[in-house]
Structure formats: C-alpha cells, structure tokens
XYZ file of C-alpha atoms in Angstrom:
576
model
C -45.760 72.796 -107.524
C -43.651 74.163 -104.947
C -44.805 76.491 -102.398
C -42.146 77.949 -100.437
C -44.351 79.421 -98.065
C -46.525 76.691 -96.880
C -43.969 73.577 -97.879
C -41.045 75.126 -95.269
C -41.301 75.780 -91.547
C -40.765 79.523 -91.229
C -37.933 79.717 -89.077
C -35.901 83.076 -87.823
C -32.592 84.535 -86.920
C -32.247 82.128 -83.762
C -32.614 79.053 -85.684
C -30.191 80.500 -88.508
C -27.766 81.104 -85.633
C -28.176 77.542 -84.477
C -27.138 76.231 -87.569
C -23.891 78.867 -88.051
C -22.438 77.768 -84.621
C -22.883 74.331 -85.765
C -20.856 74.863 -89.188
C -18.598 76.756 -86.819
C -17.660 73.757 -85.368
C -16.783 75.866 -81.357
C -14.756 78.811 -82.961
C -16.519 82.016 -81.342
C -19.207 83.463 -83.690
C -18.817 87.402 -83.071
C -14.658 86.581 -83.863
C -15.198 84.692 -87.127
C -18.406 86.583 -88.787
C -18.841 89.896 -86.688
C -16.687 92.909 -88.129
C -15.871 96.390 -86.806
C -15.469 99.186 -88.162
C -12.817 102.127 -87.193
C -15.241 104.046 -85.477
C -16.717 101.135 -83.648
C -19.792 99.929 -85.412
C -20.279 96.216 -85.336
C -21.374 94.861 -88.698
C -23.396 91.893 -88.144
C -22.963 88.871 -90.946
C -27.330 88.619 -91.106
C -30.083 91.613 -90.590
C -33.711 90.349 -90.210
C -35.618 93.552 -89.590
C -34.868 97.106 -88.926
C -37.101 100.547 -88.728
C -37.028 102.713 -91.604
C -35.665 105.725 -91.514
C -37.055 109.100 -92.595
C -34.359 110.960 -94.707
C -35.474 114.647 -95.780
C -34.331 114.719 -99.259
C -34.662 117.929 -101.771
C -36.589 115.457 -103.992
C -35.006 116.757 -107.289
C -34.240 114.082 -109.696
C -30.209 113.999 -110.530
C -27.177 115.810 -109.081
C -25.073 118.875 -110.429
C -21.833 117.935 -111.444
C -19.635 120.014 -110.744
C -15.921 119.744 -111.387
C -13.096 121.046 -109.803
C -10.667 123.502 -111.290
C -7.356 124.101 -109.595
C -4.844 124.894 -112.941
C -2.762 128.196 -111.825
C -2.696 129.548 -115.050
C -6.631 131.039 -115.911
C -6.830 130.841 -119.429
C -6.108 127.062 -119.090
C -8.878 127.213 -116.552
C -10.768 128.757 -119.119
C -10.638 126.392 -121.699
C -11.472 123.445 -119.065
C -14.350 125.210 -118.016
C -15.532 125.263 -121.905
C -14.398 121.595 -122.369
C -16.059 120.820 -119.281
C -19.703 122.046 -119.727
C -19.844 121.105 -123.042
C -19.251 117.251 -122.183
C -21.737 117.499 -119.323
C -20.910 119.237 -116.239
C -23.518 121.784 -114.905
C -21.372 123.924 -112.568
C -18.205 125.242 -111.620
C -15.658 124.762 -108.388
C -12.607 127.522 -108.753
C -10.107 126.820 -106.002
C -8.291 130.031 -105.468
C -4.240 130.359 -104.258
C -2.381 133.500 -104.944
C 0.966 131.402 -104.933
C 0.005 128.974 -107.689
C 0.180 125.736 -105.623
C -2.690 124.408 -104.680
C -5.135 126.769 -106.890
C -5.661 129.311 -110.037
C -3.689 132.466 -109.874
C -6.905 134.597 -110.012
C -6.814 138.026 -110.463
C -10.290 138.661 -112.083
C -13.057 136.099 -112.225
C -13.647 137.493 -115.872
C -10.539 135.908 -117.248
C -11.813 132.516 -116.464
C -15.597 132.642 -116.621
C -16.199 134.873 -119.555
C -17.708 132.428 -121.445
C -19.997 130.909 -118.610
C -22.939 131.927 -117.047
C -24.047 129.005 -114.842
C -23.359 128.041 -111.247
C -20.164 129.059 -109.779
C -18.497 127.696 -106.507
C -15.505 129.785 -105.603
C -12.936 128.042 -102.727
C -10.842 130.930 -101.129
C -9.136 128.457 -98.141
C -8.288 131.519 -95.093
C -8.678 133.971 -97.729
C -12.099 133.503 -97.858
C -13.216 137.346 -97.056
C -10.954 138.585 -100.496
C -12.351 136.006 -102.964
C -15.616 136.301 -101.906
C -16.258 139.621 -102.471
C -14.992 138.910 -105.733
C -17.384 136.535 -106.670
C -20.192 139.226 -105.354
C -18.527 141.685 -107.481
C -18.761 139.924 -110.340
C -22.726 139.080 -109.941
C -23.201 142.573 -109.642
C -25.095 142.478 -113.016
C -25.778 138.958 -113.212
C -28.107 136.621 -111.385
C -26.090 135.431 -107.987
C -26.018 131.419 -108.662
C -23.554 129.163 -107.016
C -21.428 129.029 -103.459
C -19.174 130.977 -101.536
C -17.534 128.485 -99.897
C -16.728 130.054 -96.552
C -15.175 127.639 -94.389
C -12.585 129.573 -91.511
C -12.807 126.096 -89.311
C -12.075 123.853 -92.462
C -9.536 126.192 -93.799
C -7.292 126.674 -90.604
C -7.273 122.367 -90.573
C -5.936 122.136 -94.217
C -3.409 125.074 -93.675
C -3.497 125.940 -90.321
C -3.737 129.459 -90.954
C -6.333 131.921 -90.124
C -6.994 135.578 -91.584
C -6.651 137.212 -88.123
C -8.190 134.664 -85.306
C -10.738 131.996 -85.629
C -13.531 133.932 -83.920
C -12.944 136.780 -86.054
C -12.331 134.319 -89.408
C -16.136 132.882 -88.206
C -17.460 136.350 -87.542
C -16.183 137.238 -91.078
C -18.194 134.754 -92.573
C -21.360 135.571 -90.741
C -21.042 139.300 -91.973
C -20.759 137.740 -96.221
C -23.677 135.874 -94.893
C -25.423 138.964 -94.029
C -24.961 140.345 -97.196
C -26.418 137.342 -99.325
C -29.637 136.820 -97.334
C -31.061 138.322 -100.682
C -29.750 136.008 -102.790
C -31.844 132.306 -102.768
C -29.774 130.761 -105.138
C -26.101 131.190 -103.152
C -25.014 129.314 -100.193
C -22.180 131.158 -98.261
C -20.906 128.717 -95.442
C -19.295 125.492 -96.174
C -19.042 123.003 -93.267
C -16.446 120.076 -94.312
C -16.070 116.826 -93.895
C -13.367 115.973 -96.294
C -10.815 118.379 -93.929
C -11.130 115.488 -91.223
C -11.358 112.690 -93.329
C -8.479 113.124 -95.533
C -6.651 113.564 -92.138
C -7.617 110.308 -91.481
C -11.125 110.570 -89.136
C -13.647 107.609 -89.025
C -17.371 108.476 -90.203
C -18.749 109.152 -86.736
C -15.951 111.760 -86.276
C -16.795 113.187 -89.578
C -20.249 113.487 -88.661
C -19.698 114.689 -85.169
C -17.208 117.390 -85.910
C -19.096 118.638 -88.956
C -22.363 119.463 -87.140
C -20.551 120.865 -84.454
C -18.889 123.336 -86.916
C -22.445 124.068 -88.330
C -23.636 124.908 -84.980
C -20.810 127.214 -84.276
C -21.568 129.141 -87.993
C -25.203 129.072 -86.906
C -24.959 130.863 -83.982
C -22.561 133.483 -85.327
C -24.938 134.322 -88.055
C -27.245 134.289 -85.738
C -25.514 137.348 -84.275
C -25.427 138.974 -87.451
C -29.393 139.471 -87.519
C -29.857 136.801 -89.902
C -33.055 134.918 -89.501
C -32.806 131.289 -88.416
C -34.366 129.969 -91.756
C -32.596 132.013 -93.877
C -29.348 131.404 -92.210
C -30.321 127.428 -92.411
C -30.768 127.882 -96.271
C -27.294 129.162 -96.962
C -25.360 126.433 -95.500
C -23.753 123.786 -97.965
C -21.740 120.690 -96.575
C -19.041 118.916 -97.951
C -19.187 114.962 -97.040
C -16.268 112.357 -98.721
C -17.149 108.993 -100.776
C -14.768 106.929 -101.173
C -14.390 103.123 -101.371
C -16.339 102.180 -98.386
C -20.060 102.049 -100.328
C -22.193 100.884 -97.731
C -20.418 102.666 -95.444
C -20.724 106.118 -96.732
C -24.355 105.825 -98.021
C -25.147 105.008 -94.022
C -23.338 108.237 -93.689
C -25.093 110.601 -96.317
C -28.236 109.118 -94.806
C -27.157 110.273 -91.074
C -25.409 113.490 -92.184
C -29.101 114.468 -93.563
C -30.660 112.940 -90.361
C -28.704 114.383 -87.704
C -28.473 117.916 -89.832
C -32.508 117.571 -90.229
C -32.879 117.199 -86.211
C -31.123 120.439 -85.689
C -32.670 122.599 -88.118
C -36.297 120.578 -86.653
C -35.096 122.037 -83.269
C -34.399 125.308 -84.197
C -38.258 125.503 -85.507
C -37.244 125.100 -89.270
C -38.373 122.873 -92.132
C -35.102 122.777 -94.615
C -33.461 120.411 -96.417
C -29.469 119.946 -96.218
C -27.731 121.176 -99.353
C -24.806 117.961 -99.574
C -21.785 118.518 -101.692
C -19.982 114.913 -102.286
C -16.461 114.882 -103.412
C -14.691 111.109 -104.009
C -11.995 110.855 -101.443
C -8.531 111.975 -101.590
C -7.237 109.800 -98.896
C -8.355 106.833 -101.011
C -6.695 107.535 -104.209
C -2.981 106.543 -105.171
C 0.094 107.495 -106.690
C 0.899 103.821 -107.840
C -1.085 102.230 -110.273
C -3.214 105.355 -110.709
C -5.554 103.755 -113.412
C -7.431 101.828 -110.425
C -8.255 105.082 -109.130
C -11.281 105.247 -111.354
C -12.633 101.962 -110.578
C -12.332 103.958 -106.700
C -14.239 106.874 -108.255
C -17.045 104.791 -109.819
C -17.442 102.829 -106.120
C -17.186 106.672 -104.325
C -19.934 107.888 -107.247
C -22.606 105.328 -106.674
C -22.190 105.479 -102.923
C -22.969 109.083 -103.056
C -25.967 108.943 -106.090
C -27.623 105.953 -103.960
C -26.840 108.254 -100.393
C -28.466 111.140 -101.825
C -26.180 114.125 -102.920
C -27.070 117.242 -104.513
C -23.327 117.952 -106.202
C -20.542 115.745 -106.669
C -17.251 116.405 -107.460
C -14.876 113.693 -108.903
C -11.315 113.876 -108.212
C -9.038 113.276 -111.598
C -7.244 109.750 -111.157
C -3.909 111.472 -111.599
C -4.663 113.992 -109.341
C -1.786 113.143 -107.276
C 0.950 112.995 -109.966
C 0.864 116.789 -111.296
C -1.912 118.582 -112.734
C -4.387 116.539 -114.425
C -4.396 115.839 -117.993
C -7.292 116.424 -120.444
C -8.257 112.716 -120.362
C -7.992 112.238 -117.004
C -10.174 115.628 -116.499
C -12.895 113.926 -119.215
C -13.081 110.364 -117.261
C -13.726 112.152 -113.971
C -16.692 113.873 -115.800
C -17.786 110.990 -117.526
C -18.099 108.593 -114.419
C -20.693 111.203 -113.832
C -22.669 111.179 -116.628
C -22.652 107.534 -117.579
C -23.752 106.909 -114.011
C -26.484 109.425 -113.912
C -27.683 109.516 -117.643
C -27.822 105.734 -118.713
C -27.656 104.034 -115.584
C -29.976 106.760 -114.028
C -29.012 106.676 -110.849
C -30.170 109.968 -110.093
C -33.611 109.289 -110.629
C -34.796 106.893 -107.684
C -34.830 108.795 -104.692
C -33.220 107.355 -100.985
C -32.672 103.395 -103.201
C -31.235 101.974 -99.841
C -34.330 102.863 -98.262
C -36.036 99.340 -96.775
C -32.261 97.811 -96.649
C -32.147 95.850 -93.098
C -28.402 96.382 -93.406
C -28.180 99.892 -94.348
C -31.446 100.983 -92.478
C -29.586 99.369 -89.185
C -26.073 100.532 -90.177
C -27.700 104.171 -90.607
C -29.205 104.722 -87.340
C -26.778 102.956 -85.464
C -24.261 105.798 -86.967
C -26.495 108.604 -86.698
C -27.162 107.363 -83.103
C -23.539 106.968 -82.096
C -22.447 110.355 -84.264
C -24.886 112.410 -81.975
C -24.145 111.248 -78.773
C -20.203 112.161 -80.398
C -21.690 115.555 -80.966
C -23.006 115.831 -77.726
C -19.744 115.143 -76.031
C -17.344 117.999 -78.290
C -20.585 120.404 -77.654
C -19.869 119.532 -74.016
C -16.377 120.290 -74.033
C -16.734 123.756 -75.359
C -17.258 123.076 -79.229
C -14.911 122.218 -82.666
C -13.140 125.438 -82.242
C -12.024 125.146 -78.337
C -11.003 121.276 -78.869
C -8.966 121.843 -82.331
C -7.356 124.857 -80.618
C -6.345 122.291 -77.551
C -5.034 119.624 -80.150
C -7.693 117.182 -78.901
C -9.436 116.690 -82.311
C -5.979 115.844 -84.043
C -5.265 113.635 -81.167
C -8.493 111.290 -81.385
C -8.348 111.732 -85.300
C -4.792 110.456 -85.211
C -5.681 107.399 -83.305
C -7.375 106.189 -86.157
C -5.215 106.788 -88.644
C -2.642 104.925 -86.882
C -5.255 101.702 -86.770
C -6.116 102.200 -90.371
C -2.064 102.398 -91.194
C -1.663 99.164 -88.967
C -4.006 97.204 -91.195
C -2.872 98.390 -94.550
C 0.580 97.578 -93.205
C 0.039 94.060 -91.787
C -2.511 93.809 -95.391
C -5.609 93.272 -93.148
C -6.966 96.332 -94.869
C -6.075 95.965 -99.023
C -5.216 98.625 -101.418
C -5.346 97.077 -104.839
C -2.499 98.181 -106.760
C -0.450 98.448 -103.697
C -0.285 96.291 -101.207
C -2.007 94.001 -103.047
C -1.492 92.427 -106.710
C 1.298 95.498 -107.505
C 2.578 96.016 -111.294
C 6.219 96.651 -110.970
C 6.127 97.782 -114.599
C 3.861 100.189 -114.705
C 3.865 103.040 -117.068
C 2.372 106.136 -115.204
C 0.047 108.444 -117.096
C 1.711 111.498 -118.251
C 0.681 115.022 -116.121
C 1.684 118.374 -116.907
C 4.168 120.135 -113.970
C 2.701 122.829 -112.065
C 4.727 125.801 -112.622
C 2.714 129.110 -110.963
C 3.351 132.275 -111.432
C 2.613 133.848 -107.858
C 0.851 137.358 -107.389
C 2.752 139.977 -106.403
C 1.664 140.530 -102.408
C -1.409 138.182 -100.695
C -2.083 137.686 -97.596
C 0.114 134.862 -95.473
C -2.359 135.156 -92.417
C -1.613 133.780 -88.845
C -0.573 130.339 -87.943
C -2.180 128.091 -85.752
C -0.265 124.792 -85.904
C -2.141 123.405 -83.063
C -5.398 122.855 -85.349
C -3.300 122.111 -88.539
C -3.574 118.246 -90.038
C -2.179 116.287 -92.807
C -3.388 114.710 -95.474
C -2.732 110.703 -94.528
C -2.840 108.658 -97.280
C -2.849 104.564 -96.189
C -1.048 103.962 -99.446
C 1.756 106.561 -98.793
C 3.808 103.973 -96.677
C 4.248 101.838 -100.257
C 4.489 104.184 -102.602
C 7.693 105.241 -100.444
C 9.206 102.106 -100.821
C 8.222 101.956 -104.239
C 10.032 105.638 -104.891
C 12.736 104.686 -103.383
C 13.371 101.232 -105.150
C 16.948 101.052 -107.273
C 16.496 97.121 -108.566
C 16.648 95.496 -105.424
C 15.864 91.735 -105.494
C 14.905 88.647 -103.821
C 15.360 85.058 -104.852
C 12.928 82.778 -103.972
C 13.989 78.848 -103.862
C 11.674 77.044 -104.508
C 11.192 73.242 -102.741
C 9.305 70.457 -103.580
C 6.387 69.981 -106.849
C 4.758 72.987 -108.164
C 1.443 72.254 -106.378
C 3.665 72.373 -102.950
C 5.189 75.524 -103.474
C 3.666 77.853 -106.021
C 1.105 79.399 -103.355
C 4.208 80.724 -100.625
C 6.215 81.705 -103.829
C 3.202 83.731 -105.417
C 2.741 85.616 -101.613
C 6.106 85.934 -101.355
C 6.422 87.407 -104.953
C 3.460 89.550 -104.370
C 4.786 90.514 -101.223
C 7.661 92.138 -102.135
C 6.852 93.800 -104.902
C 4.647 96.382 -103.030
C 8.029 97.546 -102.613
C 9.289 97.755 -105.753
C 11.029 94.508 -104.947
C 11.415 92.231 -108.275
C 11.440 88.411 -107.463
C 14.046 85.836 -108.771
C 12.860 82.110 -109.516
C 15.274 78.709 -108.743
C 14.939 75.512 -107.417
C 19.295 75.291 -106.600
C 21.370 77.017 -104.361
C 23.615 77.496 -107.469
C 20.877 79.485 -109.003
C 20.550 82.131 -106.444
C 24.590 82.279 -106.820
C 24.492 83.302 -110.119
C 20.708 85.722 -109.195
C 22.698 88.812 -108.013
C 20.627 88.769 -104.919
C 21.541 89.344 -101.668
C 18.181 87.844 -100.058
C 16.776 84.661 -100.307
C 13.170 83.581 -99.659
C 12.375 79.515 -99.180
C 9.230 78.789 -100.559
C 7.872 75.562 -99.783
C 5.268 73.079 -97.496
C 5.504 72.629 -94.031
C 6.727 69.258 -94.249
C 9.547 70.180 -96.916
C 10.182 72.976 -94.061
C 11.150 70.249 -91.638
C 13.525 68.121 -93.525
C 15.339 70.826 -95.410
C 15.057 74.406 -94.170
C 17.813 74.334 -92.112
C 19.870 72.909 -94.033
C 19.150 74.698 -97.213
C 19.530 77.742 -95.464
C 23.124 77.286 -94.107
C 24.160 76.235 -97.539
C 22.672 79.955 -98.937
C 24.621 81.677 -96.436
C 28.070 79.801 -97.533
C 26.752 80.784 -101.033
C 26.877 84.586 -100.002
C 22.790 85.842 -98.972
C 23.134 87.795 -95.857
C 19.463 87.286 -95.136
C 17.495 84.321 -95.501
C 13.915 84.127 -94.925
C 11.030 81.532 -94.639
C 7.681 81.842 -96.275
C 5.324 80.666 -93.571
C 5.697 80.364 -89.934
C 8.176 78.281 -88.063
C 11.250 78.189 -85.876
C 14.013 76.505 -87.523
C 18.169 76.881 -87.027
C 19.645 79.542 -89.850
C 16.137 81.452 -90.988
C 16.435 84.980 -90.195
C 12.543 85.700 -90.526
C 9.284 84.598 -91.938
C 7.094 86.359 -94.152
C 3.155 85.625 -93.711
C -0.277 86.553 -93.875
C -0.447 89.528 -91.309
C 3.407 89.856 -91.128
C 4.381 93.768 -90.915
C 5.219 94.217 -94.843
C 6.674 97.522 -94.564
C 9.202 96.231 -91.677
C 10.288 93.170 -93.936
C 10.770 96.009 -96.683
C 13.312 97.885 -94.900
C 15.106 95.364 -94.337
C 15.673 93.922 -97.288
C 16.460 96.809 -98.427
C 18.622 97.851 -95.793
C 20.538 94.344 -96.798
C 24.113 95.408 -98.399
C-alpha cells in the first residue's frame, strides 16, 4: 500500500522552486507567477508556513442583518421594514436626507418604526447632531438598542459639508457620546471605511485612514470625561466587501488586529464592533443581475472575515430605488448563507490558512506603519483638509481605471462577455418631497470625494450608443479566424457596439458600417491585409482596423489583448 510519507523524499519550497524555473523555461519567476496588489502587497503563487494570528473576535455565533432603508417616502419605508423582518433581517439602517435624494424624508421616527421594536441604526450624514437626538428621543420610553451613526470625518468626504467646522462636527459627536455612556446596547461613533473605498482607496489606505479617524474620535471623547473603556465600547466601524474575497477577509482580520492593538495600548480589553456593507464601487449599472453573484462573493468574504452586521446593497441599487425583489434577494443572500450554509457558526475559518495568515499580517503590518505616517503628519483631519488624502487615494483609482480600461482588471458584464440585449430590471423613480427648511451646512470641497466606479467608463459608452456598428471580415477557415473575430466582437460590444459578420468586401458594402475589423492569422495578415484593406476603403469604411498586432500599409489600428478599449471606442464612434 502506498505510503506517501515514507515512499517520497520530503522536499520543500526550494526544491518546488527548482522545478517552476525549469517549466519556466528562463522567463523571470516574480514577472510570470508573482502578483501585486494596488496597495503593494506581493501575492506569492506557493505559501509553506506562516504564524497564526490572534484575532479578538466577539465570539457570538452569526451576524445581524441589517438592511438598508433609503426610500424618501416613510410609509414605504414602513412597509419594507415589515417585509423585511419578517423574511429575516434582525435590524434596521434608516439613512436620513431632508431633500429626498439620497435618504427618507423623516420627520418623526414613529411614522416608520411603529411597528418595530428591535435594533435601529439611524445615518444622519453632517446632520448627524439633529437626527440623533431624534433617535434618543424616541428611546425615551423604550430600551436604547441600535447605532447612532456619528461620523463628521466620513460625512464631510461623501458631501463635503460640515455642520459648522470639523473640530466642532467631532466635538459634537463626543458630547452625543457623553450622553449615551448609559446606554450598553448603542454605539454612537461610526468610523468608515466605505467613504474611502468607494472613492477608490486600496485596503491599506482603508485601514490606515480609518484608525486614524478612530483615534481622532477617541481623544475627543476623551475630552468629554468619558472613560477610555466606555468610550472604546461605543465605537462601530464600517469596513467594504466586495469582490476581492481573500483580499478583504485579510482585511477584516487586520482591521480587528490593528483596532485590538490600540484599544491593548490604551489599557483596555474590547472587542471591535465591525459593520460590513458589500461594495458600491463594485456593483454596475449594466448587466445588473451579476451584481448578486458580487454580493454572494462580498457576503462570504465578510461571514469567513468575521463581521458582526452586514448590510447588502440591492443589485439595482444604481438604477432608481430598489424594487421589492431586488430588496428580498439582498436579504436572502443573507440568510441562505448564514442559515443553511451556516457560515456564521465557525468562528475566524481562515484561521491556519498559509495564504491568508501571511496575506493578513503582511497588511496589518504595512497598514500600521501607513497609520504611523498620517499620525505623523498631523492626523485624517489636517491631511483631508490639505487635499493630500484625495491625492494618494486618486492615484489608485487612476491604476485601477488603467487596468479595467486596457481589460487587465475584468468586470464581467462589462468589459468582459457584455449582453448588448439586455433587458434591465424595472426600478421605481425617486421623486422626494423635500422638508420645508434643513440645514445646508458649510462646504469644504477640499476633503470632498467621488464615488469612482471602474465600470462607469463603459457604461458611458454603452449610454451613449445609437446602433453604431462594426464589420468584421473574416479571412481564412473558421479555426483561423473565429478566436480574433470573437475578441473583436466581444470587444466592441462593451460599448454598445453590435458586430457585423462577412467573409467579402461586398458584404461590408451592403453592412451599413462605416468600420471594418480584419479578423484573421498572422500568416493570412501577411499576404492579404494590405490589400484587403485598400479595397475596403474604395468600398467606403473610413477606418479599418486589424485584430492582432502588426504594421502593415492601409490598417489604421489594431485591436488586442491590453489595447486601450475605451480609446478604440471613441473612435469608432467618433467615425462619421
């Protein structure tokens, strides 16, 4: 019988590596098999060992789900709420916006929660001061459950407004703080990470600029009289999953780490409250329906990286306001993955991982030494007020955008394998009906940042599409040109750009277009594409390009894997 153990030479990572530079046959090994990620972590193709880490985890089994409301009117917020906890959710998010926009016209919490008496989590934005002392109001006879939300640093990102200043936004919060040190069962400050992240941040930057926020709140409640502990207790923080799963369990596992090394410091045994919400950055307009294959990846990262709440984002989210199925999926992800695949009920699974274990403390390592360096240079507050945080944040966005436009970095749906005939699920328009007088607050553009989508660049071209198309002429036997005309098909349709078939020059007279793609081998290139390209240009095309790479007399350009997509777009479409 065979015995693994004593029948094969044990042999480690150096003879492994031996035999990988063989197969590699010269080509560099860190170039072919190493990757990097946006914020600089090397991700190595083989992990052999790594020390565990210790993650301080609550040890409850499950999370709360809690799901979002952001309707305008409240008694459609009221019925959600029903339909909601009744298929499974266990608390409440309100997001409150006296104009109607972005939130629930709320007047009176008692319009929408007078049929619920479970956790509530109430999202003010700047206004954080007015709608939480309605929330306290309305616990006046109840037992306080559920979050206050109060986020001035996270707020003046999203909208770049504050109430008055940023010091005394922060000092605000301290003071609702003060007032809740009573109640065990509220948290009052919320330190995102979604703010930075949807803006387009990498994880160490996330991590970094979070616990740098917490410090500042810390210290300002600090002022207020409130004890370290207590103080420590009431914060809740917001972290993003999206589609990166490894990724973002490595960076629930540091958040908890890096938050747990603080709070050791400061003489204090507490475990970090985490709040995941599934990434709007991530999600798309086009092809929404892939969006919840997204959520289920963002989901699992966060059940396996430890979260106490999660919030799922509605697939078609970013088409109006969400529709009752849409609203029921979201909530169901949850419980499906919690209930009867029970991933709530194994706490820290990635625990023992080489890979993860390595990936984590290389990321909590790096993310401190970040922290280190913005605590340095005078804190969150000083460096968003300079414009330095939405300087380094935007440097990464503008890598990320590079690879989703060259298709190094794919977006199923959109720049890869698009449906041009896609029938978009139905939404109901947002149509608020603004209060009276609120409170526009102060500006501070400086610290203001966008929501950057990587799919946004597409879904322009795809908005913009009027019937444009290409024809693509085929040369040669199917087996010779059927791969270049499938990339070149695929290609243009992230634009919205429908592809016309023919082997003849005659064909692509009578196609309508005014482009023409040759799709063929490299040998069929030689002895024809010249040729075959001045006779589309006496047939009418004012552009004629070559699928693959190669210099020849009459192409115009050459579409390829890691050609600039969105450049080949425009000018297509700029062809009259």
């Amino acid at each position: 019988m065979l015995d693994i153990k004593s029948d094969f030479e044990p042999n480690g990572y150096s003879e492994w590596r031996k035999v990988v530079e063989k197969d590699l046959k010269g080509a560099d090994f860190v170039r072919k098999l190493v990757r990097q990620t946006y914020a600089g972590l090397q991700i190595e193709p083989l992990y052999t060992d790594a020390e565990p880490n210790q993650i301080p985890l609550p040890g409850v089994a499950g999370w709360d789900i809690r799901q979002e409301h952001v309707h305008p009117d409240p008694s459609a917020v009221r019925e959600n709420i029903a339909r909601d906890i009744a298929g499974g959710c266990t608390s409440v998010l309100l997001r409150s916006d006296p104009t109607g926009q972005k939130g629930i016209v709320l007047d009176s919490l008692e319009e929408v929660l007078q049929d619920f008496d479970g956790p509530v989590a109430l999202e003010g934005g700047f206004r954080f001061a007015e709608t939480s002392a309605k929330l306290l109001d309305y616990w006046k006879d109840k037992t306080p459950r559920g979050a206050l939300l109060c986020d001035p640093v996270g707020a003046m990102v999203v909208t770049g407004k504050v109430q008055d200043s940023i010091e005394e936004a922060i000092e605000s919060m301290a003071k609702i703080a003060a007032q809740c040190v009573d109640f065990d069962e509220v948290t009052v400050p919320k330190v995102s990470a979604c703010v930075y992240h949807d803006a387009g941040a990498d994880e160490v930057q996330e991590l970094a600029f979070t616990m740098s926020t917490a410090l500042h709140y810390l210290r300002a409640m600090e002022k207020q009289g409130i004890a370290l502990e207590v103080a420590i207790k009431q914060f809740q923080f917001c972290y993003p999953v999206s589609t990166q799963f490894f990724g973002d369990i490595a960076k629930l596992r540091a958040a908890r780490i890096m938050w747990n090394r603080i709070v050791t410091a400061s003489g204090c045994d507490v475990s970090m409250q985490l709040h995941c919400r599934t990434s709007q950055r991530m999600l798309t307009k086009v092809d929404p329906w892939v969006n919840i294959l997204r959520n289920t990846t963002a989901v699992f990262a966060g059940a396996v990286g430890g979260a106490d709440i999660m919030t799922v984002l509605p697939h078609d989210q970013l088409l109006g306001l969400s529709s009752r199925q849409a609203r029921r999926i979201a909530r169901n992800l949850q419980v499906v993955l919690q209930e009867e695949s029970r991933l709530g009920f194994v706490a820290d699974p990635a625990a023992g991982s080489w890979f993860i274990e390595s990936r984590t403390t290389e990321l909590a390592e790096k993310a401190w030494q970040k922290l280190q360096e913005v605590e340095a240079a005078g804190g969150i507050v000083k460096l968003l007020l300079a414009g330095t945080v939405k300087q380094e944040i935007n440097a990464v966005a503008e890598k990320r955008e590079a690879d989703v436009a060259t298709r190094k970095y794919p977006i199923t749906g959109v720049n890869e394998f698009p449906l041009l005939d896609e029938k978009l699920p139905e939404t109901e328009t947002r149509n608020p009906k603004p209060m009276a007088e609120f409170s526009k607050g102060a500006d501070v553009p400086e610290a203001k940042m966008l929501l950057r989508r990587p799919s946004e660049v597409y879904e322009k071209f795809r908005s913009c599409a009027k019937g444009e198309k290409v024809f693509l002429l085929k040369l040669g036997s199917v087996a010779r040109h059927t791969a270049r005309a499938s990339f070149a098909e695929n290609l243009f349709a992230t634009g919205g750009i429908a592809a016309v078939d023919g082997i003849t020059v005659d064909e692509f007279s009578k196609s309508g277009c005014n482009c023409a793609v040759i799709c063929g081998h490299d040998d069929d290139y030689k002895e024809q594409a010249s040729n075959i390209a001045s006779e589309l240009k006496k047939a009418g095309t004012k552009e004629v390009l070559l699928a693959g790479k190669g210099d020849y007399e009459n192409i115009d350009g050459s579409i390829y894997m890691g050609c600039n997509v969105p450049e080949i777009l425009q000018a297509v479409m700029e062809v009259k």
